Short mmCIF file of N, CA and C and ligand atoms in Angstrom, two decimals:
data_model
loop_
_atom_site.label_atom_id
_atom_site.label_comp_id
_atom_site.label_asym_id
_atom_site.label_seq_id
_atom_site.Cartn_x
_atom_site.Cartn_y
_atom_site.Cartn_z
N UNK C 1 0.84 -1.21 0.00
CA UNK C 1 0.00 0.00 0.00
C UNK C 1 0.86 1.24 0.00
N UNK C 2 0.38 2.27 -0.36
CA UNK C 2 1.08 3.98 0.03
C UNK C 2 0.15 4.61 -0.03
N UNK C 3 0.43 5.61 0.85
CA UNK C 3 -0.22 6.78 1.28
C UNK C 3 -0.70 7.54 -0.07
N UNK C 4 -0.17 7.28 -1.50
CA UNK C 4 -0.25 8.03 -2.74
C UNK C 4 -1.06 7.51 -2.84
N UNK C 5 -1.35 6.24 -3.39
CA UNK C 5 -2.84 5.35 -3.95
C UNK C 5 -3.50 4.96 -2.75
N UNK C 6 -4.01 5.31 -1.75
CA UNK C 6 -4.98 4.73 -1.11
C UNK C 6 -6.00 3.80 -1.76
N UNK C 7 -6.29 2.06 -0.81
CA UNK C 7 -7.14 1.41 -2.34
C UNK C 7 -7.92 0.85 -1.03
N UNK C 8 -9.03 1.06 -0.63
CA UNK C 8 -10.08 0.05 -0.21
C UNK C 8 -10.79 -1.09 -0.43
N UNK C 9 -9.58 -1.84 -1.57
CA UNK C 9 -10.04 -3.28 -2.10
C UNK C 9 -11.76 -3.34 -2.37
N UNK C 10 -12.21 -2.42 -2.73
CA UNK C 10 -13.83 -2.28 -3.25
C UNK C 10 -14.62 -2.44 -2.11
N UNK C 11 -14.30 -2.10 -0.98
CA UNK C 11 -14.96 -2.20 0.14
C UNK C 11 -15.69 -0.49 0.78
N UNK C 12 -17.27 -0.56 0.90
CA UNK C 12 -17.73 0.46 1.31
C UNK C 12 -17.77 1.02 2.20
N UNK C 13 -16.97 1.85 3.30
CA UNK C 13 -16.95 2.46 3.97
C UNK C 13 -17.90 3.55 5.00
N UNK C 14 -19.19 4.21 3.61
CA UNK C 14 -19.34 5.63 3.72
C UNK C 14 -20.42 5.39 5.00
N UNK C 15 -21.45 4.25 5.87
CA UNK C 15 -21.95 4.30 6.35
C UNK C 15 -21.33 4.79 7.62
N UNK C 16 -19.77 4.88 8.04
CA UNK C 16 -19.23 4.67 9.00
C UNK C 16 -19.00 6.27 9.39
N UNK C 17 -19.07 7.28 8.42
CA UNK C 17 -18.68 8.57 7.90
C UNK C 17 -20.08 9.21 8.94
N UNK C 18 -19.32 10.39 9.73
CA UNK C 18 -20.29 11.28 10.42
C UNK C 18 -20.26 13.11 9.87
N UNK C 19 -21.10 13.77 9.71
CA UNK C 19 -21.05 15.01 9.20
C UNK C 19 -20.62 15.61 10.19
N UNK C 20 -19.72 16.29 10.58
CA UNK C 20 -18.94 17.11 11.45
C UNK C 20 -19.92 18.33 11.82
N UNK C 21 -20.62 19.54 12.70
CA UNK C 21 -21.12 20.62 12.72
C UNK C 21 -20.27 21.80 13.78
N UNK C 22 -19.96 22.89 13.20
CA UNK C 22 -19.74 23.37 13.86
C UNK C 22 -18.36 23.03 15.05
N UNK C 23 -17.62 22.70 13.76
CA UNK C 23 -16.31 22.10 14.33
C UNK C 23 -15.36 23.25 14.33
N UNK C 24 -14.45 23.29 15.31
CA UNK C 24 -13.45 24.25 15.26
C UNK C 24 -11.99 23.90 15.31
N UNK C 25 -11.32 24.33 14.42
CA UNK C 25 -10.07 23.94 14.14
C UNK C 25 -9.14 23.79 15.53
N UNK C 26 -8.38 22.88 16.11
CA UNK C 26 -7.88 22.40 17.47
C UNK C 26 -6.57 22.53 17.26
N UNK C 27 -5.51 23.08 17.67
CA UNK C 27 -4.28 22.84 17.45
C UNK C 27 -3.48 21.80 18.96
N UNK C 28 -2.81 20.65 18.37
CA UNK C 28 -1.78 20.18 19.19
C UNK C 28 -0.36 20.43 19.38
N UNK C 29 0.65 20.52 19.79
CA UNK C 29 1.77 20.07 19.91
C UNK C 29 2.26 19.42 20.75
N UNK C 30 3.66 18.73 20.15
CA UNK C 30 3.90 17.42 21.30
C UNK C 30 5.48 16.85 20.33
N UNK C 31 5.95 16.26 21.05
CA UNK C 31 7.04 15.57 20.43
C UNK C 31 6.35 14.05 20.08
N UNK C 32 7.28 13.64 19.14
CA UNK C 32 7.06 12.24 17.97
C UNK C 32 7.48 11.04 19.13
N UNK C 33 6.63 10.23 19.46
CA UNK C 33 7.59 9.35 20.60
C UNK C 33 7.52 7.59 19.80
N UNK C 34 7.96 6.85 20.74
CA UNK C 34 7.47 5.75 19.84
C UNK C 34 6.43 4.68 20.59
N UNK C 35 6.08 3.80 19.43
CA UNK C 35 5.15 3.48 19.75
C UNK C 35 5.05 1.91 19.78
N UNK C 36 3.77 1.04 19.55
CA UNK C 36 4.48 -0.45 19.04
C UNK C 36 5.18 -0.73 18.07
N UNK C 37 5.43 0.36 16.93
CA UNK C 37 6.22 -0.25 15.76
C UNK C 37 5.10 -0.93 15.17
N UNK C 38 3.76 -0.79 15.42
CA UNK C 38 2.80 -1.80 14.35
C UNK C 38 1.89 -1.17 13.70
N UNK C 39 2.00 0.44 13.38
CA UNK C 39 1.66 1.64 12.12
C UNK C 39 2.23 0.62 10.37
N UNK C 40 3.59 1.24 10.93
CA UNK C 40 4.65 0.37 9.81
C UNK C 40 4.33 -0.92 9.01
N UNK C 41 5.13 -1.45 10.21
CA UNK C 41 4.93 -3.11 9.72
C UNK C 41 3.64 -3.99 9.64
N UNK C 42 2.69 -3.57 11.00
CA UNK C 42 1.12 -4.54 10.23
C UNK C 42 0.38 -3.83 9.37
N UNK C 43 0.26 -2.34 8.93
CA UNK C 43 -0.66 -2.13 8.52
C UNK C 43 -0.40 -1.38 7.27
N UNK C 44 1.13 -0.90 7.46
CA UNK C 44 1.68 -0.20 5.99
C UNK C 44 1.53 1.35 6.13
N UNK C 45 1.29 1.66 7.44
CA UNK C 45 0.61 3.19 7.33
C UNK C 45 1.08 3.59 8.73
N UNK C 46 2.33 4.00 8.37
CA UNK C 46 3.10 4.80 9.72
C UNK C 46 2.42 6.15 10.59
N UNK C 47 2.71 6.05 11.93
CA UNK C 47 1.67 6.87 12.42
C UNK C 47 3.11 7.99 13.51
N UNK C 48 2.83 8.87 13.03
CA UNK C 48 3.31 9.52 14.41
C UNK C 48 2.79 9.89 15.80
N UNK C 49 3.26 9.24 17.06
CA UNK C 49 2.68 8.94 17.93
C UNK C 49 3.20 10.27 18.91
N UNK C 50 2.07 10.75 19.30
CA UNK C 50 2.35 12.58 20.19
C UNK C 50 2.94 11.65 22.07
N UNK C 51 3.92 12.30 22.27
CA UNK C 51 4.33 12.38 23.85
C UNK C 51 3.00 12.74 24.22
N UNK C 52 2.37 11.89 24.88
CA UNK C 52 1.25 12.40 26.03
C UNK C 52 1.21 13.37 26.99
N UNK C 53 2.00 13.34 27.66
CA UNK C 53 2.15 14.15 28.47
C UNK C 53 3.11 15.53 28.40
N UNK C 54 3.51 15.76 27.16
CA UNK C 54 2.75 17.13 26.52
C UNK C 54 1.56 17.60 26.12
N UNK C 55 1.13 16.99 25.85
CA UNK C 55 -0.51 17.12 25.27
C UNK C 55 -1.37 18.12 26.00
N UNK C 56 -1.28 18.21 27.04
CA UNK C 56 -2.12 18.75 28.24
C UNK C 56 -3.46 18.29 28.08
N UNK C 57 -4.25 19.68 28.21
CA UNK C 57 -5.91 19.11 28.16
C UNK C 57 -6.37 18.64 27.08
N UNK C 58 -5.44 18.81 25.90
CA UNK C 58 -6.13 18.40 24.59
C UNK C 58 -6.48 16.93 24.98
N UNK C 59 -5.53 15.86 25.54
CA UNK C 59 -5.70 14.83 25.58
C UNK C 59 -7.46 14.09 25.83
N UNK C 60 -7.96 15.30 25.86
CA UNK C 60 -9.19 14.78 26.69
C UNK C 60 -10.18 15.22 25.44
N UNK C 61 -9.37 15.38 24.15
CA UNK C 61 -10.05 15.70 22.60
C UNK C 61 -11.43 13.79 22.59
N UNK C 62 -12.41 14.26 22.15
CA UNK C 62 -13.36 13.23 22.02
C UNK C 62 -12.53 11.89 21.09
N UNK C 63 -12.85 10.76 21.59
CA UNK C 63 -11.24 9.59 20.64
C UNK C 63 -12.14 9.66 19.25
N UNK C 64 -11.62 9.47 18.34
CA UNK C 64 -12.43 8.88 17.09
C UNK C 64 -11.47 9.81 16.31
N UNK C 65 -11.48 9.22 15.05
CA UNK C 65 -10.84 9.49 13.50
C UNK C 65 -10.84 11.28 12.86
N UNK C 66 -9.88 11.84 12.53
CA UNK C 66 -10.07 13.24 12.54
C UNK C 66 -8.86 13.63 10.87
N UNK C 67 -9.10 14.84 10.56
CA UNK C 67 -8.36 15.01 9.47
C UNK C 67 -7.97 16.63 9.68
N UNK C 68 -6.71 16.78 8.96
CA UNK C 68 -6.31 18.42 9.41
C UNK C 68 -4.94 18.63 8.86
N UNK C 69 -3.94 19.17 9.60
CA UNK C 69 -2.87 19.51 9.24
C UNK C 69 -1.59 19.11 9.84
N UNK C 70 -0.04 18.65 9.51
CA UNK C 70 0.80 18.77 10.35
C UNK C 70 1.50 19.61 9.94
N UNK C 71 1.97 20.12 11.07
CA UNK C 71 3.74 21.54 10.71
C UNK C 71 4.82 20.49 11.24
N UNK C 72 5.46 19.76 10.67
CA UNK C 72 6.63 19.38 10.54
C UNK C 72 7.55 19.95 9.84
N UNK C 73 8.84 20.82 10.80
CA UNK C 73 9.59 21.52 10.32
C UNK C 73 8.84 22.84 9.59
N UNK C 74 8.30 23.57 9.56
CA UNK C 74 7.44 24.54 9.08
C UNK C 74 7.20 23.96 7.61
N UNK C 75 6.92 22.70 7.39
CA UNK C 75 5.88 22.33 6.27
C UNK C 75 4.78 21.80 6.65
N UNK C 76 3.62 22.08 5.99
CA UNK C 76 2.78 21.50 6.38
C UNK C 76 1.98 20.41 5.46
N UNK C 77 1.42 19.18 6.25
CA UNK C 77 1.24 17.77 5.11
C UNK C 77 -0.24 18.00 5.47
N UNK C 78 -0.79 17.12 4.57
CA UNK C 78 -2.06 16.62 4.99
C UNK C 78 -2.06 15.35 5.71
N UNK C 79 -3.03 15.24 6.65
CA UNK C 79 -3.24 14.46 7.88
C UNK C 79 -4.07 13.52 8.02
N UNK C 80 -4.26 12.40 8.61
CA UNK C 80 -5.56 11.76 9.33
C UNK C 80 -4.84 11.33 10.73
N UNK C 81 -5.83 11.88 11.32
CA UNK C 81 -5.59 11.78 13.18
C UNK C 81 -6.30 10.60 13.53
N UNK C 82 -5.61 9.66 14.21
CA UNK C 82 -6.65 8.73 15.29
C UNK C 82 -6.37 9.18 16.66
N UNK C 83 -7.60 8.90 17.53
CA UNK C 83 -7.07 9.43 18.66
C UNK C 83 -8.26 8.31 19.44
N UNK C 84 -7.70 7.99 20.90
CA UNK C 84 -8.38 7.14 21.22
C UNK C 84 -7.57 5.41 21.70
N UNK C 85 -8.00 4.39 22.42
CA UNK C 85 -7.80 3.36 22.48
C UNK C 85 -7.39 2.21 21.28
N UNK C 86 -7.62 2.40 20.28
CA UNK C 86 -7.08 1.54 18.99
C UNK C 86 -8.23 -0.30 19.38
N UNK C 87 -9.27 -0.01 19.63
CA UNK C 87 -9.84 -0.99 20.30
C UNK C 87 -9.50 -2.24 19.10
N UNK C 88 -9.54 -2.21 18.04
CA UNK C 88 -9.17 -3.46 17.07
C UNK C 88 -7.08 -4.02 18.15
N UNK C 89 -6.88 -3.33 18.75
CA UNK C 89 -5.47 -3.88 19.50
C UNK C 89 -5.97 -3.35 20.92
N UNK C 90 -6.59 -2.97 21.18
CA UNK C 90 -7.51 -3.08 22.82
C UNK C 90 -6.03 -2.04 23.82
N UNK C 91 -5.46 -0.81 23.38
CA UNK C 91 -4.60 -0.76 24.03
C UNK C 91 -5.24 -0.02 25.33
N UNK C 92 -4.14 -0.07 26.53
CA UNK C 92 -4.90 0.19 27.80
C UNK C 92 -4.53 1.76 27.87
N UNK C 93 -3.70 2.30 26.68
CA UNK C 93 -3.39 3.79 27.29
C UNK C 93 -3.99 4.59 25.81
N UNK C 94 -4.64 5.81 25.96
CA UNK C 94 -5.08 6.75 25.13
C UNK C 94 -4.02 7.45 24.32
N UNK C 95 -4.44 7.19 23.06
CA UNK C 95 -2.74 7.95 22.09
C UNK C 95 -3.36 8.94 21.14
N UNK C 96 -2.47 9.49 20.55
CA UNK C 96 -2.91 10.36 19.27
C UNK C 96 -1.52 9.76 18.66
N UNK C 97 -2.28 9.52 16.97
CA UNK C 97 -1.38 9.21 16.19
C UNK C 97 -1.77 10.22 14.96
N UNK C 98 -1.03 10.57 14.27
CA UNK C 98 -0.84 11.23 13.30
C UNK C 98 -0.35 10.61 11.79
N UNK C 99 -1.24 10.28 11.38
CA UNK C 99 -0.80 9.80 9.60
C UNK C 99 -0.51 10.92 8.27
N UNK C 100 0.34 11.46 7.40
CA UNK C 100 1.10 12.31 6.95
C UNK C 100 0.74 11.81 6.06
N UNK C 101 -0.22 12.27 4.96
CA UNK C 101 -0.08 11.61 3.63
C UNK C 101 0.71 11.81 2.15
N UNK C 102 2.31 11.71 3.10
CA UNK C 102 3.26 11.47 2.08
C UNK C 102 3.94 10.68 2.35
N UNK C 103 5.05 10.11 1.98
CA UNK C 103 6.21 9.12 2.74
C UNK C 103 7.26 10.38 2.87
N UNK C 104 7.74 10.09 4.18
CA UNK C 104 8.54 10.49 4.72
C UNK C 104 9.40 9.69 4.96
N UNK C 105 10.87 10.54 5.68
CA UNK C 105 12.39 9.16 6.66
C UNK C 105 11.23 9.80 7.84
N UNK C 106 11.66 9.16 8.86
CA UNK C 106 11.78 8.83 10.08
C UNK C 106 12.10 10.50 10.86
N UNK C 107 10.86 10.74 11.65
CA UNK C 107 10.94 11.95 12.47
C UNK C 107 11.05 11.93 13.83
N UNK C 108 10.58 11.21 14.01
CA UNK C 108 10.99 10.73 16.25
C UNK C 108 11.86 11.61 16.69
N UNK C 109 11.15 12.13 17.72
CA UNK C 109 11.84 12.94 18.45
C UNK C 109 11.57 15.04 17.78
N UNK C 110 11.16 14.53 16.93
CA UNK C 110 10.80 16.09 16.44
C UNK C 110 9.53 16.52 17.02
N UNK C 111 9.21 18.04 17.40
CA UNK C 111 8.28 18.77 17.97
C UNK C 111 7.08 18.85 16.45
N UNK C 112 6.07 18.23 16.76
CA UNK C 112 4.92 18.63 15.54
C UNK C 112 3.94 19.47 16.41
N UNK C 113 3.11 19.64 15.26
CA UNK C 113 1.88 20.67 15.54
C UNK C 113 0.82 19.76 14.52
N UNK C 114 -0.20 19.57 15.21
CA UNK C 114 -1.15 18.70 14.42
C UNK C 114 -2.51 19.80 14.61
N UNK C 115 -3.10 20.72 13.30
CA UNK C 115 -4.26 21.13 13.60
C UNK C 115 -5.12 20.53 13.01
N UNK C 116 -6.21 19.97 13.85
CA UNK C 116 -7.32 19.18 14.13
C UNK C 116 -8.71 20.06 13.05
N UNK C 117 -8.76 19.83 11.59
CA UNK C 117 -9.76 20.66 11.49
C UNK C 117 -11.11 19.69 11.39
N UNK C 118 -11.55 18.78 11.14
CA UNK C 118 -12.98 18.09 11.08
C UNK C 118 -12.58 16.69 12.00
N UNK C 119 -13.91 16.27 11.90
CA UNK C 119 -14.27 14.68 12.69
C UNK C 119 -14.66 13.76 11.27
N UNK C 120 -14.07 12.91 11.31
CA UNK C 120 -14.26 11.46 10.39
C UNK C 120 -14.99 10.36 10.76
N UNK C 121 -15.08 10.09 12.26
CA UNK C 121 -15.75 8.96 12.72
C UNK C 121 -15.71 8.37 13.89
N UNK C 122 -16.20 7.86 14.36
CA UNK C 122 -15.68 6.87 15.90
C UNK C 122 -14.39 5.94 15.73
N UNK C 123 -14.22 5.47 16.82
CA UNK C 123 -12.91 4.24 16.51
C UNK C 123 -13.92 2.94 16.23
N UNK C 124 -13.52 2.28 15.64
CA UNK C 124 -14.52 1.01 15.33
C UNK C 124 -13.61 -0.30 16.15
N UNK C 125 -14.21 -1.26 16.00
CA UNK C 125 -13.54 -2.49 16.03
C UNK C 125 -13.53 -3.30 14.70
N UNK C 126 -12.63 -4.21 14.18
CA UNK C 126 -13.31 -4.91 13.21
C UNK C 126 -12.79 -6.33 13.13
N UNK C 127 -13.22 -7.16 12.48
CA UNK C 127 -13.17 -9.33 12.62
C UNK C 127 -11.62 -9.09 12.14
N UNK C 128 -11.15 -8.33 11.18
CA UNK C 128 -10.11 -8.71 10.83
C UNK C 128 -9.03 -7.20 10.00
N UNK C 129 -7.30 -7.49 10.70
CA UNK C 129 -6.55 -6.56 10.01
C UNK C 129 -6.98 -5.97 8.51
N UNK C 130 -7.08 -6.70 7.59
CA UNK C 130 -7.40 -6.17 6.51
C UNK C 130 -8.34 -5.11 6.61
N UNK C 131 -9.57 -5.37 7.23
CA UNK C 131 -10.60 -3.88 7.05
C UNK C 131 -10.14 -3.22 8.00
N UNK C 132 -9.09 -2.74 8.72
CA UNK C 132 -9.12 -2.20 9.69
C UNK C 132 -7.85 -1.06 8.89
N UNK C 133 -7.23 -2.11 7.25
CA UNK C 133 -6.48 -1.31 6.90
C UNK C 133 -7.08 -0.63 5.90
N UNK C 134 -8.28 -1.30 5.10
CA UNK C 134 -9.06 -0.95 3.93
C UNK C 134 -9.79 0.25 4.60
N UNK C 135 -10.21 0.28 5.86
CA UNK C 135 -10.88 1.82 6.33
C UNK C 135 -9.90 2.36 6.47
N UNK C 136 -8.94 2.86 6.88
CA UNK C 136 -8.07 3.82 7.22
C UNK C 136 -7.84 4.03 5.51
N UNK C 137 -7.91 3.49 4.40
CA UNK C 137 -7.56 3.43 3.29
C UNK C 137 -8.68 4.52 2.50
N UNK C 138 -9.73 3.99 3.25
CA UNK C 138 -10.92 4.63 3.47
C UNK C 138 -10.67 6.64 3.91
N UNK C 139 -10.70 6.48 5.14
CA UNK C 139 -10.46 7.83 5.63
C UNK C 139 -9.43 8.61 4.86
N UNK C 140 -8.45 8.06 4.31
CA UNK C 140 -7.20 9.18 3.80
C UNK C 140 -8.14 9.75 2.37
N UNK C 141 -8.92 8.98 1.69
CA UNK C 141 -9.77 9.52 0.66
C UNK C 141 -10.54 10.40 1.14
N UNK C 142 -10.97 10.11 1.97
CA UNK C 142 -12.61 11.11 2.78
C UNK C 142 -11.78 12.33 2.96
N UNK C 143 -10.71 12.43 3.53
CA UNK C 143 -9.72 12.88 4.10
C UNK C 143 -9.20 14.12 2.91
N UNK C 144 -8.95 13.31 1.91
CA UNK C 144 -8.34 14.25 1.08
C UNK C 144 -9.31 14.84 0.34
N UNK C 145 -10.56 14.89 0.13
CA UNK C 145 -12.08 15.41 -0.38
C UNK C 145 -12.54 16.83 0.98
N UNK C 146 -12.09 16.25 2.21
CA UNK C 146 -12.34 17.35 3.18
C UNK C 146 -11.35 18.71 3.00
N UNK C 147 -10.23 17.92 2.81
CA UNK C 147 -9.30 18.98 2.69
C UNK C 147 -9.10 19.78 1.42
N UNK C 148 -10.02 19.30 0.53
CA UNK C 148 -10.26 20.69 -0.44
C UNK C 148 -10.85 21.74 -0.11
N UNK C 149 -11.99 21.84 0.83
CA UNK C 149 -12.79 22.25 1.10
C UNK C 149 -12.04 23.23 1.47
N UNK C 150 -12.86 24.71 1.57
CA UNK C 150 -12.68 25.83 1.83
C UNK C 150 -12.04 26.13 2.79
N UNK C 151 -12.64 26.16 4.20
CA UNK C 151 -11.79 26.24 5.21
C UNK C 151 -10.42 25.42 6.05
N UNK C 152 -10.68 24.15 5.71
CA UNK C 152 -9.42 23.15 5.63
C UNK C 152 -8.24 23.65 4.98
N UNK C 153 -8.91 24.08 3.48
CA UNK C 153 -7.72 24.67 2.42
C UNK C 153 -7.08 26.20 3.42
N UNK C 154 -7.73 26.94 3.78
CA UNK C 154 -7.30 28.21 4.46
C UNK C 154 -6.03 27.71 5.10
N UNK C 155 -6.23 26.73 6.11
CA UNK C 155 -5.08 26.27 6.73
C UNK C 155 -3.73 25.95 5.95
N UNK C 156 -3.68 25.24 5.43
CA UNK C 156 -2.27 25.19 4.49
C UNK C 156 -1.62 26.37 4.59
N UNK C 157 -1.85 27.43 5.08
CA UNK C 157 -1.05 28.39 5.25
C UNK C 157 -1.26 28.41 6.93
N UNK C 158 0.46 28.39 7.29
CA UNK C 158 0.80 28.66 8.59
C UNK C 158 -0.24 29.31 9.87
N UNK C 159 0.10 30.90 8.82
CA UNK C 159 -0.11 32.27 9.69
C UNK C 159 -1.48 32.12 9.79
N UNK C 160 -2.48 31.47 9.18
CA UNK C 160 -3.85 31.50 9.70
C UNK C 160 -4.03 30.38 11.09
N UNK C 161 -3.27 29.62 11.15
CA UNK C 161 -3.38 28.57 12.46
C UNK C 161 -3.70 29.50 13.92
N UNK C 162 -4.58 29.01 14.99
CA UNK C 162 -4.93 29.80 16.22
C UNK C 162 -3.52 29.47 16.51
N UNK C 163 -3.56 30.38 17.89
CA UNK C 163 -2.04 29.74 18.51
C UNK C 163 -2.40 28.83 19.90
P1 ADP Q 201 5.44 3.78 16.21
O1 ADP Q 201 4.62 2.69 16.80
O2 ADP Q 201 6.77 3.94 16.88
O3 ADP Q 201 4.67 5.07 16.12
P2 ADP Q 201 5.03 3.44 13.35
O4 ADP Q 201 5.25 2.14 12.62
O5 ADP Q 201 3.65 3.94 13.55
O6 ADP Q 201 5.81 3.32 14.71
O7 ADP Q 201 5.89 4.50 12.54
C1 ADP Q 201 5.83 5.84 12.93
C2 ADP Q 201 7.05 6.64 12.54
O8 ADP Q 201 7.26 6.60 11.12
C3 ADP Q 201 6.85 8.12 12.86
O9 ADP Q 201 7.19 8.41 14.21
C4 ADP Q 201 7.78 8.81 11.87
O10 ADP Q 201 9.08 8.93 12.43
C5 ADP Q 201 7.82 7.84 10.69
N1 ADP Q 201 7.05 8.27 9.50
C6 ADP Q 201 7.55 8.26 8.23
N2 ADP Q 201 6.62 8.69 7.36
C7 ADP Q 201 5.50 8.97 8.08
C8 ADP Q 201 4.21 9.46 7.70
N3 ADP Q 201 3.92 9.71 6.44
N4 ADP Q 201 3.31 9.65 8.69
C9 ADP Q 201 3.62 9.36 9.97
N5 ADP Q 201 4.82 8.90 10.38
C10 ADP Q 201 5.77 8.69 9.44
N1 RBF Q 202 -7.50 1.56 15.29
C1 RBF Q 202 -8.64 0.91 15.65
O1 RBF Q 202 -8.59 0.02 16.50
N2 RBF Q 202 -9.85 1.22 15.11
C2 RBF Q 202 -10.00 2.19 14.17
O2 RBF Q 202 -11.12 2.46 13.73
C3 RBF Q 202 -8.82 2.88 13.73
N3 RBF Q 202 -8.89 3.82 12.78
C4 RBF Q 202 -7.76 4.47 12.39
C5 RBF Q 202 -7.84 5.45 11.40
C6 RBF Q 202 -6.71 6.12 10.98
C7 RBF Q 202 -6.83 7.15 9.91
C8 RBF Q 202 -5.44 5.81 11.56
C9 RBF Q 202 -4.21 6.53 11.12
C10 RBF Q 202 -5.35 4.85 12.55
C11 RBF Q 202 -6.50 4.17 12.98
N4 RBF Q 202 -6.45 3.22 13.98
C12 RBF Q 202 -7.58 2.54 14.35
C13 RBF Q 202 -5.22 3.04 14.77
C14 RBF Q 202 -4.34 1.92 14.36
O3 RBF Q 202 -4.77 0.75 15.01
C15 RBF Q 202 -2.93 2.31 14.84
O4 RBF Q 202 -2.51 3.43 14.09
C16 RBF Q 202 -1.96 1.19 14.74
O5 RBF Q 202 -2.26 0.22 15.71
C17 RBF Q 202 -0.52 1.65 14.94
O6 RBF Q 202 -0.35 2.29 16.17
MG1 MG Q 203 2.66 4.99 15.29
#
């Protein structure tokens, strides 16, 4: 898989999709920490995982699937945020991961800024890895259709980000 062709093996997604209202753009920062190492290798779709405890109150952001911006190094990528327990791996601690939809080397340890502009969905569970990679395959499309959009697009530029 890559982040360039996203392919949902013909699998329908859109029931899972929630209309966002009256959402307001969220900014994070946090350093890149690590994580299980199983973004990469099980699923093909590397995640940057935020130091928690930088996070402050954001941490207490509602968990479920999100799309927006990162400033890595003062560039900014397009995004899909999970945030939440990862219940398909049942983990016992609350993370934010950050998916970059480009390939990148290896950032760990670098300070990001993730702004949070819409909601994508709840965290789901599912019978098996494959749909768990075919939705996320899912979201980077939804993902990149949101981020045309008007106010998403505003962001791509820095100087409009809250502080
Ligand atoms: P971990 O469990 O340690 O987070 P992952 O397999 O999820 O491991 O890989 C995440 C790491 O991959 C990130 O911390 C970052 O250094 C690197 N990386 C490279 N390209 C990307 C990308 N496009 N999006 C997110 N992380 C990326
Ligand atoms: N994990 C889940 O258990 N359920 C999900 O619905 C889910 N959706 C995700 C959507 C996106 C866009 C991303 C980037 C990750 C998602 N994850 C989900 C998290 C995934 O399990 C996690 O990134 C890997 O376990 C690597 O840490
Ligand atoms: Mg990760």
């Amino acid at each position: 898989m890559s982040a360039d062709n996203p392919s949902t093996d013909g699998k329908d997604w859109t029931h899972l999709y929630i209309e966002a209202v009256d959402f307001h753009a969220i900014k994070i920062t946090a350093s890149v920490v690590h994580g299980f190492g199983r973004g990469s290798k099980e699923l093909g779709i590397p995640t940057a995982n935020l130091n928690m405890e930088e996070v402050g109150d954001k941490c207490e952001l509602k968990a479920g699937i999100y799309y927006g911006w990162t400033n890595l190094k003062e560039v900014m990528y397009e995004t899909v945020v999970s945030i939440g327990w990862n219940p398909f791996y049942k983990n016992e601690k609350k993370t934010i991961e950050a998916h970059l939809l480009q390939k990148l080397p290896d950032f760990y340890g670098e300070r990001i800024s993730i702004l949070i502009c819409g909601f994508l969905r709840e965290e789901c569970n599912f019978d098996k890895l494959d749909d768990l990679i075919s939705c996320i395959h899912s979201d980077i499309r939804v993902a990149k259709l949101k981020l045309l959009e008007d106010i998403p697009a505003h962001y791509a530029d820095k100087s409009t980000w809250p502080s």
